[in-house]
mmCIF file with all atom_site columns, C-alpha atoms in Angstrom:
data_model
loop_
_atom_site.group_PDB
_atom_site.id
_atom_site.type_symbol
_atom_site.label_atom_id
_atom_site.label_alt_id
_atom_site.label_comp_id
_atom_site.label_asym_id
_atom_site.label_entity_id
_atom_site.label_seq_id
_atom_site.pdbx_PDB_ins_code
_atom_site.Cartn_x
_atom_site.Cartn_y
_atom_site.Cartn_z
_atom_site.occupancy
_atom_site.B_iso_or_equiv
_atom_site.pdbx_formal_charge
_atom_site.auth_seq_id
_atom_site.auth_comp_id
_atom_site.auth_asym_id
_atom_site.auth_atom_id
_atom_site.pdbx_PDB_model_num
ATOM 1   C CA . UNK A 1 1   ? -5.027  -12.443 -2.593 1.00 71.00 ? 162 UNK A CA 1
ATOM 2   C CA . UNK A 1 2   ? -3.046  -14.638 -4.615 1.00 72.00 ? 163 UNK A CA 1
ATOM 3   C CA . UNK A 1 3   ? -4.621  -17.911 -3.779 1.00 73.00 ? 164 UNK A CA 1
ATOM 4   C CA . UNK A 1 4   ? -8.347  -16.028 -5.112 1.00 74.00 ? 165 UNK A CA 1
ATOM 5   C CA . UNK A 1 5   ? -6.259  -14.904 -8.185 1.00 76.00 ? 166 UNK A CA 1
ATOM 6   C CA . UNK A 1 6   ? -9.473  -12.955 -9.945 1.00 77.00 ? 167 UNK A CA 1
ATOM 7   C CA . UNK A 1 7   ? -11.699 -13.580 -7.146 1.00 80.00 ? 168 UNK A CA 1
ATOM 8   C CA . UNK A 1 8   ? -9.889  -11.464 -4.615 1.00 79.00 ? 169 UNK A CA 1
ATOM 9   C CA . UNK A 1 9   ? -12.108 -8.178  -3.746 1.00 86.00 ? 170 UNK A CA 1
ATOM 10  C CA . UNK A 1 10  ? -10.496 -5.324  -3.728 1.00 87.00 ? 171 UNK A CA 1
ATOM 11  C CA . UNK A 1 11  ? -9.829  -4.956  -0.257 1.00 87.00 ? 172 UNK A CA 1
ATOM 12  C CA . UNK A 1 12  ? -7.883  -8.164  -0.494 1.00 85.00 ? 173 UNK A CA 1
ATOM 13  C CA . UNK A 1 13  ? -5.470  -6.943  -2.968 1.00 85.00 ? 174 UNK A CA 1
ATOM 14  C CA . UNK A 1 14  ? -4.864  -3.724  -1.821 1.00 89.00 ? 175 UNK A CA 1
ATOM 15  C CA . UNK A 1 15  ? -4.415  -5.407  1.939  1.00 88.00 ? 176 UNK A CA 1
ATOM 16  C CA . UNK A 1 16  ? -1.759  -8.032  0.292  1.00 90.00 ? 177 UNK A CA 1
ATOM 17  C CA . UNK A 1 17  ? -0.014  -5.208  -1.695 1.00 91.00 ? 178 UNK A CA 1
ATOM 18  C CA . UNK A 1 18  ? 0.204   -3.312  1.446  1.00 95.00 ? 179 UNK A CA 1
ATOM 19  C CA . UNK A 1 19  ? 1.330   -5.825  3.572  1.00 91.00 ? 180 UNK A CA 1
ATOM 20  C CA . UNK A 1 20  ? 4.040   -6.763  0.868  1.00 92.00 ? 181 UNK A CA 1
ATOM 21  C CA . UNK A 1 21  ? 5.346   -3.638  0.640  1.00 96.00 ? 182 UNK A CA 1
ATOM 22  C CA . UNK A 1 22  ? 5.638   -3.206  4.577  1.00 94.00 ? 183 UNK A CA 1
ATOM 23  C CA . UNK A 1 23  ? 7.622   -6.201  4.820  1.00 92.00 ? 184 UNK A CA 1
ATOM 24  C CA . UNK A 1 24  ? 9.948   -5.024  2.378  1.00 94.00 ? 185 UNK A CA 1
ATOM 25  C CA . UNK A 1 25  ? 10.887  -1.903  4.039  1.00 95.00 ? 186 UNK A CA 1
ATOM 26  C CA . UNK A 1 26  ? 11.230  -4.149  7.551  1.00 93.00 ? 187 UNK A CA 1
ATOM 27  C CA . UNK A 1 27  ? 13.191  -6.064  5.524  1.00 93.00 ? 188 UNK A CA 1
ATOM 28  C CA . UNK A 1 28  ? 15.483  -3.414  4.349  1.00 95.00 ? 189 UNK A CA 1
ATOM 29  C CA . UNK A 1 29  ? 15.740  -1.366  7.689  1.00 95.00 ? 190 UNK A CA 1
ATOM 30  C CA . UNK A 1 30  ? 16.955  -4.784  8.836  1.00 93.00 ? 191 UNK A CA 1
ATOM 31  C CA . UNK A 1 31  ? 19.423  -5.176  5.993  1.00 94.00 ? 192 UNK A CA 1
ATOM 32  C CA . UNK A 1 32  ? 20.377  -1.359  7.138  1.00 95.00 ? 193 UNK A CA 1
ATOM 33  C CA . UNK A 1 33  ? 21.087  -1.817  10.636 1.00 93.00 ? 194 UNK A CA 1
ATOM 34  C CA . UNK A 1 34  ? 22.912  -5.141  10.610 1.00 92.00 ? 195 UNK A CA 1
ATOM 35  C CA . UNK A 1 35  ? 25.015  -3.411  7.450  1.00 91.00 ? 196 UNK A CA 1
ATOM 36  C CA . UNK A 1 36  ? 27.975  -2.982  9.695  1.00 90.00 ? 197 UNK A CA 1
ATOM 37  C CA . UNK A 1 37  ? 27.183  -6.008  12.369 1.00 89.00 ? 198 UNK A CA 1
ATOM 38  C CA . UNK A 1 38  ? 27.075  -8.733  9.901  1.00 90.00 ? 199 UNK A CA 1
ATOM 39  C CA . UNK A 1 39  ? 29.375  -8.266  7.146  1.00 89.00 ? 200 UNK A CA 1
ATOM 40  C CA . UNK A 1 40  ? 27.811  -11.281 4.874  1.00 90.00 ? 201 UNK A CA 1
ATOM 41  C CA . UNK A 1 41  ? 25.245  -10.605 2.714  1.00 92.00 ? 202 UNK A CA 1
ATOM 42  C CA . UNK A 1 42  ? 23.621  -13.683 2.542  1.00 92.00 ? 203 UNK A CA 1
ATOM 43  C CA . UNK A 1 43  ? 23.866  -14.155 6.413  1.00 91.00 ? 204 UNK A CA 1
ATOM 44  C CA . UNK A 1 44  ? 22.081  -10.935 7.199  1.00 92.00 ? 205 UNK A CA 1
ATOM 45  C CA . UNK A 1 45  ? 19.630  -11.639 4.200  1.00 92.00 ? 206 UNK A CA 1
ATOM 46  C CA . UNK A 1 46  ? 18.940  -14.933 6.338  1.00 90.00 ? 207 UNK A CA 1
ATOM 47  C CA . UNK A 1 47  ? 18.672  -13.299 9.787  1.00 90.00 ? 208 UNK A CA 1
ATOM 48  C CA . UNK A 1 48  ? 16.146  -10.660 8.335  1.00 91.00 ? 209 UNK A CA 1
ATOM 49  C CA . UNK A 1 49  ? 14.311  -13.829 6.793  1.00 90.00 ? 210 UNK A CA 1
ATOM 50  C CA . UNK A 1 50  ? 14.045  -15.646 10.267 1.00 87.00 ? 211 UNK A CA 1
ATOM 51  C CA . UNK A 1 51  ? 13.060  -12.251 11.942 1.00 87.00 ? 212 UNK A CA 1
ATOM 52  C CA . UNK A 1 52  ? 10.357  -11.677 9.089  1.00 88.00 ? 213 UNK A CA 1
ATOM 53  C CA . UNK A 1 53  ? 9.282   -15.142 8.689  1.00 86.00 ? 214 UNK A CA 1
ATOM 54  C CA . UNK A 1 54  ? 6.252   -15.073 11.026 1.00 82.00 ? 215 UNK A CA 1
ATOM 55  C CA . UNK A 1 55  ? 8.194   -17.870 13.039 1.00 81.00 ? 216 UNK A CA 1
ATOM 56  C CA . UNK A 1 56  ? 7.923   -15.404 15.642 1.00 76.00 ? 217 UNK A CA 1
ATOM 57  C CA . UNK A 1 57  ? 5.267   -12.529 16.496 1.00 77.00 ? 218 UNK A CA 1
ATOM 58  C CA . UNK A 1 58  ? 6.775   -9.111  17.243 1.00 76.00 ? 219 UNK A CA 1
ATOM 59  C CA . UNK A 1 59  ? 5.943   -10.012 21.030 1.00 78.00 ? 220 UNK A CA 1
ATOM 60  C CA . UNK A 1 60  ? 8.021   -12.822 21.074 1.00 79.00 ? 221 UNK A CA 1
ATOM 61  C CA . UNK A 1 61  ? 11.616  -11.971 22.917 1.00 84.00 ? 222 UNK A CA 1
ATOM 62  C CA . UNK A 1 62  ? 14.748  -13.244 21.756 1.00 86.00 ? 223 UNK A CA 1
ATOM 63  C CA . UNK A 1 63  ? 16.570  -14.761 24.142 1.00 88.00 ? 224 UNK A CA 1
ATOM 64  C CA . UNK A 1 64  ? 20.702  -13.766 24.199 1.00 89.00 ? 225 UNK A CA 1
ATOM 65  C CA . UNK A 1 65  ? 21.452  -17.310 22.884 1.00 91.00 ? 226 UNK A CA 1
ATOM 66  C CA . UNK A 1 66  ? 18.553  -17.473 20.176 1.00 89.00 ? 227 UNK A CA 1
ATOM 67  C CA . UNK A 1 67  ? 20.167  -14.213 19.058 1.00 89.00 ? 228 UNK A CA 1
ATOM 68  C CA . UNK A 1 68  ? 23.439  -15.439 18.782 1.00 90.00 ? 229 UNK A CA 1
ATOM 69  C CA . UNK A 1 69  ? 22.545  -18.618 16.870 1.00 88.00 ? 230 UNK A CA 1
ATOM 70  C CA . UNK A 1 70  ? 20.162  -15.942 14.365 1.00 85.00 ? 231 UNK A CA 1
ATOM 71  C CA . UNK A 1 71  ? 24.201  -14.396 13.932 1.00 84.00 ? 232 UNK A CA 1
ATOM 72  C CA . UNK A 1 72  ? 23.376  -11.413 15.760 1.00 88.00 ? 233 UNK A CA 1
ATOM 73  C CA . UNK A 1 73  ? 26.321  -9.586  17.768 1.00 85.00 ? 234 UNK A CA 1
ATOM 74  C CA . UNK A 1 74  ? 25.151  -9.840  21.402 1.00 88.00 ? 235 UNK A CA 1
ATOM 75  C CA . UNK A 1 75  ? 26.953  -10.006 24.080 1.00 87.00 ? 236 UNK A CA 1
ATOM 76  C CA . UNK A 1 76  ? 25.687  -10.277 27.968 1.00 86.00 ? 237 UNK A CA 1
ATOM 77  C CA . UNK A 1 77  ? 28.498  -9.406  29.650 1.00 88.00 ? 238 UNK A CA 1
ATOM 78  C CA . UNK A 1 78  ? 27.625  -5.918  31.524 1.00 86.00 ? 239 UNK A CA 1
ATOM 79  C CA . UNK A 1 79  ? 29.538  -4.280  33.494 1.00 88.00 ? 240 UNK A CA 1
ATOM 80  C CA . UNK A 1 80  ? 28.997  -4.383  37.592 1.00 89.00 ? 241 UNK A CA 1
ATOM 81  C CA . UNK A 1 81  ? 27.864  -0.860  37.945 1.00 91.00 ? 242 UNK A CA 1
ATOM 82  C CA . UNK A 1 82  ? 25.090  -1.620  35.259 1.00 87.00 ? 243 UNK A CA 1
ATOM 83  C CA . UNK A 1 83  ? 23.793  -4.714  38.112 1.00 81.00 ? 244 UNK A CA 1
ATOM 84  C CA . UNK A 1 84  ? 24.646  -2.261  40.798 1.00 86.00 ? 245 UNK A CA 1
ATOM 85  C CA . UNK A 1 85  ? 22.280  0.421   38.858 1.00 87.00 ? 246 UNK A CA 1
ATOM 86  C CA . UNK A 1 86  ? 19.935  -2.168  38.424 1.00 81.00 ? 247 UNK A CA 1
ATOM 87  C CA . UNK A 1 87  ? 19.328  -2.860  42.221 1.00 81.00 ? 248 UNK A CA 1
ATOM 88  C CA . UNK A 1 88  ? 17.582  0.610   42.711 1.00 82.00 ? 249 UNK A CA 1
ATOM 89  C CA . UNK A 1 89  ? 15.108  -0.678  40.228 1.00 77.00 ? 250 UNK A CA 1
ATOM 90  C CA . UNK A 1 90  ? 13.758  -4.047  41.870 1.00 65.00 ? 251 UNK A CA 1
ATOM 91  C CA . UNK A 1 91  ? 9.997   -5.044  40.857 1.00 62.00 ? 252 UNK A CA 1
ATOM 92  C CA . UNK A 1 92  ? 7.464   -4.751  43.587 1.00 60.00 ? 253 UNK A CA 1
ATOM 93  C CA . UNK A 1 93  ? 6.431   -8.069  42.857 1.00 59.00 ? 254 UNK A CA 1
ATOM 94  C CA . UNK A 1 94  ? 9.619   -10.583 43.651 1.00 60.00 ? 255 UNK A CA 1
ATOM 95  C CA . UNK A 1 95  ? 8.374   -12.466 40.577 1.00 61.00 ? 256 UNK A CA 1
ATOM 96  C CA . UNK A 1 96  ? 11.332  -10.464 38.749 1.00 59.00 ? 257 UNK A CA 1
ATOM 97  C CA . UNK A 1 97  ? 14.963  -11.225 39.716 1.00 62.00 ? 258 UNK A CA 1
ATOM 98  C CA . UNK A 1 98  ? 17.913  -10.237 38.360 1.00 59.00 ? 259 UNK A CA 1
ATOM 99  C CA . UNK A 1 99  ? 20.850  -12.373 38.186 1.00 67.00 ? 260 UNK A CA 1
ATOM 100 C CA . UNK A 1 100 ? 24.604  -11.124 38.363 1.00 61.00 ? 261 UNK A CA 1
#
């Protein structure tokens, strides 16, 4: 919409303001819910950035160390009855395998 300035249909523009006003409120849920995980500002405001880029599509996973490098509190220490749990749950396929 605003590369066809005037020669945007309608549809455009009312796609585009749409789509700008979704990614502000992803935006500021993100802001939200790192509030009290990430006590700088800027930092989270550059975390919800990479999330919202389009870097990555909502499909993509984020792997424990990608997530620490974004700044995000992670941790992937679990506690042995979580594995233990886990072993009533293996896939049918072996193509899964989780690693304690």
């Amino acid at each position: 919409a605003e590369k066809k300035g005037m020669d945007a249909d309608d549809t455009t523009i009312i796609m585009s303001d749409i789509s700008k006003k979704a990614m502000e409120l992803t935006k500021d849920v993100i802001m939200e819910l790192l509030e009290n995980k990430i006590q700088d500002e800027e930092k989270r405001k550059s975390v919800a950035q990479k999330l919202l880029s389009g870097e990555m599509i909502h499909v993509t996973p984020i792997s424990a160390k990608e997530a620490i490098e974004l700044g995000l509190p992670v941790s992937t220490k679990l506690p042995s009855e979580v594995h233990d749990f886990m072993k009533f749950f293996r896939s049918a396929k072996m193509s899964v395998e989780y690693i304690e």
